[in-house]
Amino acid sequence: MTRTQKTVFILVALLALIMGLVFNSLMSSKNQGNNTALIDAGIILLPQSRHLPAVKMTNQDGQPVLMNELKDKWSLLFFGYTFCPDICPTTLSQLRQIKSELPKEVQDKLQIVLVSVDPNRDTPQQLKQYLGYFDPQFVGLTPGSVQALQTLASAVSIPFIPADTSKPNYTVDHSGNLALIGPDGTQRGFIRAPFNNQKMIAQLPGLVERP
């Protein structure tokens, strides 16, 4: 290789390096901008996805569901209960509104899941009737025991306080946040309450396009 060829080779290598650095910088800025918009909408993505435990639930149709097999769609898990006096009907109404304003192709990739924190009263039949008031396509899940529920809640970092079921008309303290589950069945993040409908509607289409 002549000196001239070496010089040209070095210049080409330097140019490729500079272009690569510029490209990476642009992509990093773009991703940072996307993440900033997600955070502004209350959508917090985990740096590393979490596997869900193989906790067995029963859905509103009486069918068994393993939580670590909740796949193929993006799932928004809301931990609540049908006898909840305030936060649950408000949250489910918001989620119904948000879903209704999303494009049809986005709706098809998304499911809203109510995980009951009140297995004592929330039978599959009760869940089905209750969710029918909001959206018949919403999924309701009830655990076989409070212990199974605690295992799942701890795994996705959505807290609740088991109720004293001996008291009449008892209530259950729980979080209003959502656990965000990807189509591979792993937890990808959270959606913080209170929700901003328009910001979530703007960000969810891009989110569900992720693998």
Coordinates of N, CA and C in Angstrom, one line a residue:
M1 N 0.9 -1.2 0.0 CA 0.0 0.0 0.0 C 0.9 1.2 0.0
T2 N 0.7 2.1 -0.9 CA 1.5 3.4 -1.0 C 1.1 4.3 0.1
R3 N 1.9 5.4 0.2 CA 1.6 6.4 1.2 C 0.3 7.1 0.9
T4 N 0.0 7.3 -0.3 CA -1.2 8.0 -0.7 C -2.4 7.1 -0.4
Q5 N -2.3 5.8 -0.7 CA -3.4 4.9 -0.4 C -3.6 4.8 1.1
K6 N -2.5 4.8 1.9 CA -2.7 4.8 3.3 C -3.4 6.0 3.9
T7 N -3.0 7.1 3.3 CA -3.7 8.4 3.7 C -5.1 8.4 3.4
V8 N -5.5 7.9 2.2 CA -6.9 7.8 1.8 C -7.6 6.8 2.7
F9 N -7.0 5.7 3.0 CA -7.6 4.7 3.9 C -7.9 5.3 5.3
I10 N -6.9 6.0 5.8 CA -7.1 6.6 7.1 C -8.2 7.6 7.1
L11 N -8.2 8.5 6.1 CA -9.3 9.5 6.0 C -10.6 8.9 5.9
V12 N -10.7 7.8 5.1 CA -12.0 7.1 5.0 C -12.5 6.5 6.3
A13 N -11.5 5.9 7.0 CA -11.8 5.3 8.3 C -12.2 6.3 9.3
L14 N -11.5 7.5 9.3 CA -11.9 8.6 10.2 C -13.3 9.1 9.9
L15 N -13.6 9.2 8.6 CA -14.9 9.7 8.2 C -16.0 8.8 8.6
A16 N -15.7 7.5 8.5 CA -16.7 6.4 8.9 C -16.9 6.5 10.4
L17 N -15.8 6.7 11.1 CA -15.9 6.8 12.6 C -16.8 8.0 13.0
I18 N -16.5 9.1 12.4 CA -17.2 10.4 12.7 C -18.7 10.2 12.4
M19 N -19.0 9.6 11.2 CA -20.4 9.4 10.8 C -21.1 8.5 11.8
G20 N -20.4 7.5 12.2 CA -21.0 6.5 13.2 C -21.3 7.2 14.5
L21 N -20.3 8.1 15.0 CA -20.5 8.8 16.2 C -21.7 9.7 16.1
V22 N -21.8 10.4 15.0 CA -22.9 11.4 14.7 C -24.3 10.6 14.7
F23 N -24.3 9.4 14.0 CA -25.5 8.6 13.9 C -25.9 8.2 15.3
N24 N -25.0 7.7 16.1 CA -25.3 7.2 17.4 C -25.8 8.3 18.3
S25 N -25.2 9.5 18.1 CA -25.6 10.6 18.9 C -27.1 11.0 18.6
L26 N -27.4 11.0 17.3 CA -28.7 11.3 16.8 C -29.7 10.3 17.3
M27 N -29.4 9.0 17.3 CA -30.3 8.0 17.7 C -30.5 8.1 19.2
S28 N -29.4 8.4 20.0 CA -29.5 8.5 21.4 C -30.4 9.7 21.8
S29 N -30.3 10.8 21.0 CA -31.1 12.0 21.3 C -32.5 11.7 21.0
K30 N -32.8 10.9 19.9 CA -34.1 10.5 19.6 C -34.8 9.6 20.6
N31 N -34.0 8.6 21.1 CA -34.5 7.7 22.1 C -34.8 8.5 23.4
Q32 N -33.8 9.4 23.7 CA -34.0 10.2 25.0 C -35.3 11.0 24.9
G33 N -35.5 11.6 23.6 CA -36.7 12.4 23.5 C -37.9 11.5 23.6
N34 N -37.9 10.3 23.0 CA -39.0 9.4 23.1 C -39.3 9.0 24.6
N35 N -38.2 8.7 25.3 CA -38.4 8.4 26.7 C -38.9 9.5 27.6
T36 N -38.5 10.7 27.2 CA -38.9 11.9 27.9 C -40.4 12.1 27.7
A37 N -40.9 11.9 26.5 CA -42.3 12.0 26.2 C -43.1 10.9 26.9
L38 N -42.6 9.7 27.0 CA -43.2 8.6 27.8 C -43.3 9.0 29.2
I39 N -42.2 9.5 29.8 CA -42.2 9.8 31.2 C -43.2 10.9 31.5
D40 N -43.3 11.9 30.6 CA -44.2 13.0 30.7 C -45.7 12.5 30.7
A41 N -45.9 11.4 30.0 CA -47.2 10.7 30.0 C -47.5 9.8 31.2
G42 N -46.5 9.7 32.1 CA -46.6 8.8 33.2 C -46.2 7.4 33.0
I43 N -45.6 7.1 31.8 CA -45.2 5.8 31.4 C -43.7 5.6 31.7
I44 N -43.4 4.8 32.7 CA -42.0 4.6 33.2 C -41.5 3.2 32.7
L45 N -40.5 3.1 31.8 CA -40.0 1.8 31.4 C -38.9 1.4 32.3
L46 N -38.9 0.1 32.6 CA -37.8 -0.5 33.4 C -36.5 -0.6 32.5
P47 N -35.3 -0.5 33.1 CA -34.1 -0.7 32.3 C -33.9 -2.1 31.9
Q48 N -34.6 -3.0 32.7 CA -34.5 -4.5 32.3 C -35.9 -5.1 32.7
S49 N -36.4 -5.8 31.7 CA -37.7 -6.4 32.0 C -37.7 -7.5 33.1
R50 N -38.9 -7.7 33.7 CA -39.0 -8.6 34.8 C -39.9 -9.8 34.4
H51 N -39.5 -11.0 34.8 CA -40.3 -12.1 34.6 C -41.4 -12.2 35.6
L52 N -42.6 -12.6 35.3 CA -43.7 -12.7 36.2 C -43.7 -14.1 36.8
P53 N -44.2 -14.3 38.0 CA -44.2 -15.6 38.6 C -45.4 -16.4 38.0
A54 N -45.3 -17.7 38.1 CA -46.3 -18.6 37.6 C -47.5 -18.7 38.6
V55 N -48.1 -17.5 38.9 CA -49.3 -17.5 39.8 C -50.5 -17.8 39.0
K56 N -51.3 -18.7 39.5 CA -52.6 -19.1 38.8 C -53.7 -18.2 39.2
M57 N -54.4 -17.7 38.2 CA -55.6 -16.9 38.5 C -56.8 -17.5 37.7
T58 N -58.0 -17.0 38.0 CA -59.2 -17.4 37.3 C -59.8 -16.2 36.6
N59 N -60.1 -16.3 35.3 CA -60.6 -15.1 34.7 C -62.2 -15.0 34.8
Q60 N -62.8 -14.0 34.3 CA -64.2 -13.7 34.5 C -65.1 -14.8 33.8
D61 N -64.5 -15.6 33.0 CA -65.2 -16.7 32.4 C -65.0 -18.1 33.1
G62 N -64.3 -18.0 34.2 CA -64.0 -19.2 35.0 C -62.8 -20.0 34.4
Q63 N -62.1 -19.5 33.5 CA -60.9 -20.2 32.9 C -59.6 -19.9 33.7
P64 N -58.8 -20.9 33.9 CA -57.5 -20.7 34.6 C -56.5 -19.9 33.7
V65 N -55.8 -19.0 34.3 CA -54.8 -18.1 33.7 C -53.5 -18.1 34.5
L66 N -52.4 -18.5 33.9 CA -51.1 -18.3 34.5 C -50.5 -17.0 34.2
M67 N -50.1 -16.2 35.2 CA -49.7 -14.9 34.9 C -48.4 -14.8 34.1
N68 N -47.5 -15.8 34.2 CA -46.3 -15.8 33.3 C -46.6 -16.2 31.9
E69 N -47.9 -16.5 31.6 CA -48.2 -16.8 30.2 C -49.2 -15.7 29.6
L70 N -49.2 -14.5 30.2 CA -50.0 -13.4 29.8 C -49.3 -12.8 28.6
K71 N -49.4 -13.3 27.4 CA -48.6 -12.9 26.2 C -49.5 -12.5 25.0
D72 N -48.7 -12.1 24.0 CA -49.3 -11.8 22.6 C -49.8 -10.4 22.6
K73 N -50.2 -9.8 23.7 CA -50.7 -8.4 23.7 C -49.9 -7.6 24.8
W74 N -50.0 -6.3 24.7 CA -49.5 -5.5 25.8 C -50.7 -5.4 26.8
S75 N -50.4 -5.6 28.0 CA -51.4 -5.7 29.1 C -51.2 -4.6 30.1
L76 N -52.2 -3.9 30.4 CA -52.2 -2.9 31.5 C -52.9 -3.5 32.7
L77 N -52.1 -3.9 33.7 CA -52.6 -4.5 34.9 C -53.0 -3.5 36.0
F78 N -54.3 -3.5 36.3 CA -54.7 -2.6 37.4 C -55.2 -3.5 38.6
F79 N -54.6 -3.2 39.7 CA -55.0 -4.0 40.9 C -56.1 -3.3 41.7
G80 N -57.3 -3.8 41.6 CA -58.4 -3.2 42.3 C -59.5 -4.2 42.6
Y81 N -60.7 -3.8 42.9 CA -61.8 -4.7 43.2 C -63.2 -4.1 43.0
T82 N -64.1 -5.0 42.8 CA -65.4 -4.5 42.3 C -66.2 -3.8 43.4
F83 N -65.9 -3.9 44.6 CA -66.7 -3.2 45.7 C -66.0 -1.9 46.0
C84 N -64.9 -1.5 45.3 CA -64.2 -0.3 45.5 C -65.1 0.9 45.3
P85 N -65.1 1.9 46.3 CA -66.1 3.0 46.2 C -65.7 4.1 45.3
D86 N -64.4 4.3 45.0 CA -63.9 5.5 44.3 C -62.9 5.2 43.2
I87 N -61.7 4.9 43.6 CA -60.5 4.9 42.6 C -60.8 3.9 41.5
C88 N -61.4 2.7 41.8 CA -61.5 1.7 40.8 C -62.5 2.1 39.7
P89 N -63.7 2.5 40.0 CA -64.6 2.9 38.9 C -64.1 4.1 38.1
T90 N -63.4 5.0 38.8 CA -62.8 6.2 38.1 C -61.7 5.7 37.2
T91 N -60.8 4.9 37.6 CA -59.7 4.4 36.8 C -60.2 3.6 35.6
L92 N -61.2 2.7 35.8 CA -61.7 1.9 34.7 C -62.4 2.7 33.7
S93 N -63.1 3.8 34.2 CA -63.8 4.7 33.2 C -62.7 5.4 32.4
Q94 N -61.6 5.9 33.0 CA -60.6 6.5 32.3 C -60.0 5.6 31.2
L95 N -59.7 4.4 31.6 CA -59.1 3.4 30.7 C -60.0 3.1 29.6
R96 N -61.3 3.0 29.8 CA -62.3 2.8 28.8 C -62.2 4.0 27.8
Q97 N -62.2 5.2 28.3 CA -62.1 6.4 27.4 C -60.8 6.4 26.6
I98 N -59.7 6.1 27.3 CA -58.4 6.1 26.6 C -58.4 5.1 25.5
K99 N -58.9 3.9 25.8 CA -58.9 2.8 24.8 C -59.8 3.2 23.6
S100 N -60.9 3.8 23.9 CA -61.9 4.1 22.8 C -61.3 5.2 21.8
E101 N -60.4 6.0 22.2 CA -59.8 7.0 21.4 C -58.5 6.6 20.7
L102 N -58.1 5.3 20.9 CA -56.9 4.8 20.2 C -57.3 4.2 18.9
P103 N -56.4 4.2 17.9 CA -56.7 3.6 16.6 C -57.1 2.1 16.8
K104 N -57.9 1.6 15.9 CA -58.3 0.2 16.0 C -57.1 -0.8 16.1
E105 N -56.1 -0.6 15.3 CA -55.0 -1.5 15.3 C -54.2 -1.4 16.6
V106 N -54.3 -0.3 17.3 CA -53.6 -0.2 18.6 C -54.5 -0.9 19.7
Q107 N -55.8 -0.7 19.6 CA -56.7 -1.4 20.5 C -56.5 -2.9 20.5
D108 N -56.3 -3.4 19.2 CA -56.1 -4.9 19.1 C -54.9 -5.4 19.7
K109 N -53.9 -4.6 20.0 CA -52.6 -5.0 20.6 C -52.6 -4.7 22.1
L110 N -53.7 -4.3 22.6 CA -53.7 -3.8 24.0 C -54.9 -4.5 24.8
Q111 N -54.6 -4.9 26.0 CA -55.7 -5.4 26.9 C -55.7 -4.8 28.3
I112 N -56.8 -4.4 28.8 CA -56.9 -3.9 30.2 C -57.3 -5.1 31.1
V113 N -56.5 -5.3 32.1 CA -56.7 -6.4 33.0 C -56.9 -5.9 34.5
L114 N -58.0 -6.2 35.1 CA -58.3 -5.9 36.5 C -57.9 -7.2 37.3
V115 N -56.9 -7.0 38.1 CA -56.5 -8.1 39.0 C -57.1 -7.8 40.4
S116 N -58.0 -8.6 40.8 CA -58.7 -8.4 42.1 C -57.9 -8.5 43.3
V117 N -57.9 -7.5 44.2 CA -57.3 -7.6 45.5 C -58.3 -8.0 46.6
D118 N -59.4 -8.5 46.1 CA -60.5 -8.9 47.0 C -61.0 -10.3 46.6
P119 N -60.2 -11.3 46.7 CA -60.7 -12.6 46.2 C -61.8 -13.2 47.1
N120 N -62.0 -12.6 48.2 CA -63.1 -13.1 49.1 C -64.5 -12.8 48.5
R121 N -64.6 -11.7 47.8 CA -65.9 -11.3 47.2 C -65.9 -11.3 45.7
D122 N -64.8 -11.2 45.1 CA -64.7 -11.1 43.6 C -64.6 -12.4 42.9
T123 N -65.8 -13.0 42.8 CA -65.9 -14.3 42.0 C -65.8 -14.0 40.5
P124 N -65.5 -15.0 39.7 CA -65.5 -14.7 38.2 C -66.9 -14.1 37.8
Q125 N -68.0 -14.5 38.3 CA -69.3 -14.0 37.9 C -69.4 -12.5 38.3
Q126 N -68.9 -12.2 39.5 CA -68.9 -10.8 39.9 C -68.1 -9.9 39.1
L127 N -66.9 -10.4 38.7 CA -66.0 -9.6 37.9 C -66.6 -9.4 36.5
K128 N -67.2 -10.4 35.9 CA -67.8 -10.3 34.6 C -68.9 -9.3 34.6
Q129 N -69.8 -9.3 35.6 CA -70.9 -8.4 35.6 C -70.3 -6.9 35.8
Y130 N -69.4 -6.8 36.7 CA -68.8 -5.5 37.0 C -68.1 -4.9 35.8
L131 N -67.2 -5.6 35.1 CA -66.5 -5.1 34.0 C -67.4 -4.8 32.8
G132 N -68.5 -5.5 32.7 CA -69.5 -5.3 31.7 C -70.0 -3.9 31.7
Y133 N -70.0 -3.2 32.8 CA -70.5 -1.8 32.9 C -69.5 -0.9 32.2
F134 N -68.2 -1.3 32.1 CA -67.2 -0.5 31.5 C -66.9 -0.9 30.1
D135 N -66.4 -2.1 29.9 CA -66.1 -2.6 28.6 C -66.0 -4.1 28.7
P136 N -66.9 -4.8 28.0 CA -66.9 -6.3 28.0 C -65.6 -6.9 27.6
Q137 N -64.7 -6.2 26.9 CA -63.5 -6.8 26.5 C -62.4 -6.6 27.6
F138 N -62.7 -5.9 28.7 CA -61.8 -5.9 29.8 C -61.7 -7.3 30.4
V139 N -60.5 -7.6 30.9 CA -60.3 -8.9 31.5 C -60.2 -8.8 33.0
G140 N -60.9 -9.7 33.7 CA -60.9 -9.7 35.1 C -60.2 -11.0 35.6
L141 N -59.4 -10.9 36.6 CA -58.7 -12.0 37.2 C -58.8 -12.0 38.7
T142 N -59.1 -13.2 39.2 CA -59.2 -13.3 40.7 C -58.3 -14.4 41.1
P143 N -57.5 -14.2 42.2 CA -56.6 -15.2 42.6 C -57.2 -16.3 43.5
G144 N -56.5 -17.4 43.6 CA -57.1 -18.4 44.5 C -56.9 -18.1 46.0
S145 N -55.9 -17.2 46.3 CA -55.7 -16.9 47.7 C -55.0 -15.5 47.8
V146 N -55.0 -15.0 48.9 CA -54.3 -13.7 49.2 C -52.8 -13.9 49.0
Q147 N -52.3 -15.0 49.4 CA -50.9 -15.3 49.3 C -50.4 -15.3 47.8
A148 N -51.2 -15.9 47.0 CA -50.9 -15.8 45.5 C -50.9 -14.4 45.0
L149 N -51.9 -13.6 45.5 CA -52.0 -12.2 45.1 C -50.8 -11.4 45.5
Q150 N -50.4 -11.7 46.8 CA -49.2 -11.0 47.3 C -47.9 -11.3 46.5
T151 N -47.8 -12.6 46.1 CA -46.7 -13.0 45.3 C -46.6 -12.2 44.0
L152 N -47.7 -12.1 43.3 CA -47.8 -11.3 42.1 C -47.6 -9.8 42.3
A153 N -48.2 -9.3 43.3 CA -48.1 -7.8 43.6 C -46.7 -7.4 43.9
S154 N -46.0 -8.3 44.7 CA -44.6 -8.0 45.0 C -43.7 -8.1 43.8
A155 N -44.0 -9.0 42.9 CA -43.2 -9.2 41.7 C -43.2 -8.0 40.8
V156 N -44.4 -7.4 40.7 CA -44.6 -6.2 39.8 C -44.5 -4.9 40.5
S157 N -44.3 -4.9 41.9 CA -44.1 -3.7 42.7 C -45.4 -2.8 42.7
I158 N -46.5 -3.5 42.8 CA -47.8 -2.8 42.9 C -48.4 -3.1 44.3
P159 N -48.3 -2.2 45.3 CA -48.6 -2.6 46.6 C -50.1 -2.6 46.9
F160 N -50.5 -3.4 47.9 CA -51.9 -3.3 48.4 C -51.8 -3.9 49.8
I161 N -52.8 -3.6 50.6 CA -52.9 -4.0 52.0 C -54.1 -5.0 52.2
P162 N -53.8 -6.2 52.5 CA -54.9 -7.2 52.6 C -55.9 -6.7 53.6
A163 N -57.2 -6.9 53.3 CA -58.3 -6.3 54.1 C -58.6 -7.3 55.3
D164 N -59.2 -6.7 56.3 CA -59.8 -7.5 57.4 C -61.2 -7.9 57.0
T165 N -61.3 -9.1 56.4 CA -62.6 -9.5 55.8 C -63.7 -9.8 56.9
S166 N -63.3 -9.8 58.1 CA -64.3 -10.0 59.2 C -65.2 -8.8 59.4
K167 N -64.8 -7.7 58.9 CA -65.5 -6.4 59.1 C -66.5 -6.3 58.0
P168 N -67.8 -5.9 58.3 CA -68.8 -5.7 57.2 C -68.4 -4.5 56.3
N169 N -68.7 -4.6 55.0 CA -68.4 -3.6 54.1 C -67.0 -3.1 54.1
Y170 N -66.0 -4.0 54.3 CA -64.6 -3.6 54.4 C -64.1 -3.1 53.0
T171 N -63.1 -2.3 53.1 CA -62.4 -1.8 51.9 C -61.0 -2.3 51.8
V172 N -60.4 -2.2 50.7 CA -59.0 -2.7 50.5 C -58.1 -1.5 50.0
D173 N -57.1 -1.2 50.7 CA -56.1 -0.2 50.3 C -55.2 -0.7 49.2
H174 N -55.2 0.0 48.1 CA -54.3 -0.4 47.0 C -53.8 0.7 46.1
S175 N -52.8 0.5 45.3 CA -52.3 1.5 44.4 C -53.1 1.7 43.2
G176 N -53.0 3.0 42.7 CA -53.7 3.3 41.4 C -52.8 3.1 40.2
N177 N -51.6 2.8 40.4 CA -50.6 2.6 39.3 C -51.0 1.3 38.5
L178 N -50.5 1.3 37.3 CA -50.7 0.1 36.4 C -49.3 -0.5 36.2
A179 N -49.3 -1.9 36.1 CA -48.1 -2.6 35.7 C -48.2 -2.8 34.2
L180 N -47.2 -2.5 33.5 CA -47.1 -2.6 32.1 C -46.4 -3.9 31.7
I181 N -47.2 -4.8 31.0 CA -46.7 -6.1 30.6 C -46.6 -6.2 29.1
G182 N -45.4 -6.6 28.6 CA -45.2 -6.7 27.2 C -45.8 -7.9 26.6
P183 N -45.8 -8.0 25.3 CA -46.3 -9.2 24.6 C -45.5 -10.5 24.8
D184 N -44.3 -10.3 25.4 CA -43.5 -11.5 25.7 C -43.8 -12.0 27.1
G185 N -44.8 -11.4 27.8 CA -45.2 -11.8 29.1 C -44.3 -11.3 30.3
T186 N -43.4 -10.4 30.0 CA -42.6 -9.8 31.0 C -43.0 -8.4 31.3
Q187 N -42.7 -8.0 32.6 CA -43.1 -6.6 33.0 C -42.1 -5.6 32.3
R188 N -42.6 -4.6 31.6 CA -41.8 -3.6 31.0 C -41.7 -2.3 31.7
G189 N -42.7 -2.1 32.6 CA -42.7 -0.8 33.4 C -43.9 -0.6 34.1
F190 N -44.2 0.7 34.3 CA -45.4 1.1 35.1 C -46.1 2.3 34.4
I191 N -47.3 2.5 34.7 CA -48.0 3.8 34.3 C -48.5 4.4 35.6
R192 N -48.0 5.6 35.9 CA -48.3 6.2 37.2 C -49.7 6.9 37.2
A193 N -50.4 6.8 38.3 CA -51.6 7.5 38.5 C -51.3 8.9 39.2
P194 N -52.1 9.9 38.9 CA -53.3 9.9 38.1 C -52.9 10.0 36.6
F195 N -53.8 9.5 35.7 CA -53.5 9.4 34.3 C -53.9 10.7 33.6
N196 N -53.1 11.1 32.6 CA -53.4 12.2 31.7 C -53.9 11.5 30.4
N197 N -55.2 11.5 30.1 CA -55.8 10.8 29.0 C -55.1 11.2 27.7
Q198 N -55.0 12.4 27.4 CA -54.5 12.8 26.1 C -53.0 12.4 25.9
K199 N -52.2 12.6 26.9 CA -50.8 12.2 26.8 C -50.7 10.7 26.6
M200 N -51.5 9.9 27.3 CA -51.4 8.5 27.2 C -51.9 8.0 25.8
I201 N -52.9 8.7 25.3 CA -53.4 8.4 23.9 C -52.4 8.7 22.9
A202 N -51.6 9.7 23.1 CA -50.5 10.1 22.2 C -49.3 9.1 22.2
Q203 N -49.0 8.5 23.4 CA -47.8 7.7 23.5 C -48.1 6.2 23.4
L204 N -49.3 5.7 23.7 CA -49.5 4.3 23.6 C -49.3 3.7 22.2
P205 N -49.7 4.4 21.1 CA -49.5 3.8 19.8 C -48.0 3.4 19.5
G206 N -47.1 4.3 19.9 CA -45.7 4.1 19.7 C -45.2 3.0 20.6
L207 N -45.7 2.9 21.8 CA -45.3 1.9 22.8 C -45.6 0.5 22.3
V208 N -46.9 0.3 21.8 CA -47.3 -1.1 21.5 C -46.6 -1.5 20.2
E209 N -45.9 -0.7 19.5 CA -45.2 -1.1 18.3 C -43.8 -1.8 18.7
R210 N -43.4 -1.6 19.9 CA -42.2 -2.2 20.4 C -42.4 -3.7 20.5
P211 N -41.3 -4.5 20.2 CA -41.4 -6.0 20.3 C -41.5 -6.5 21.7

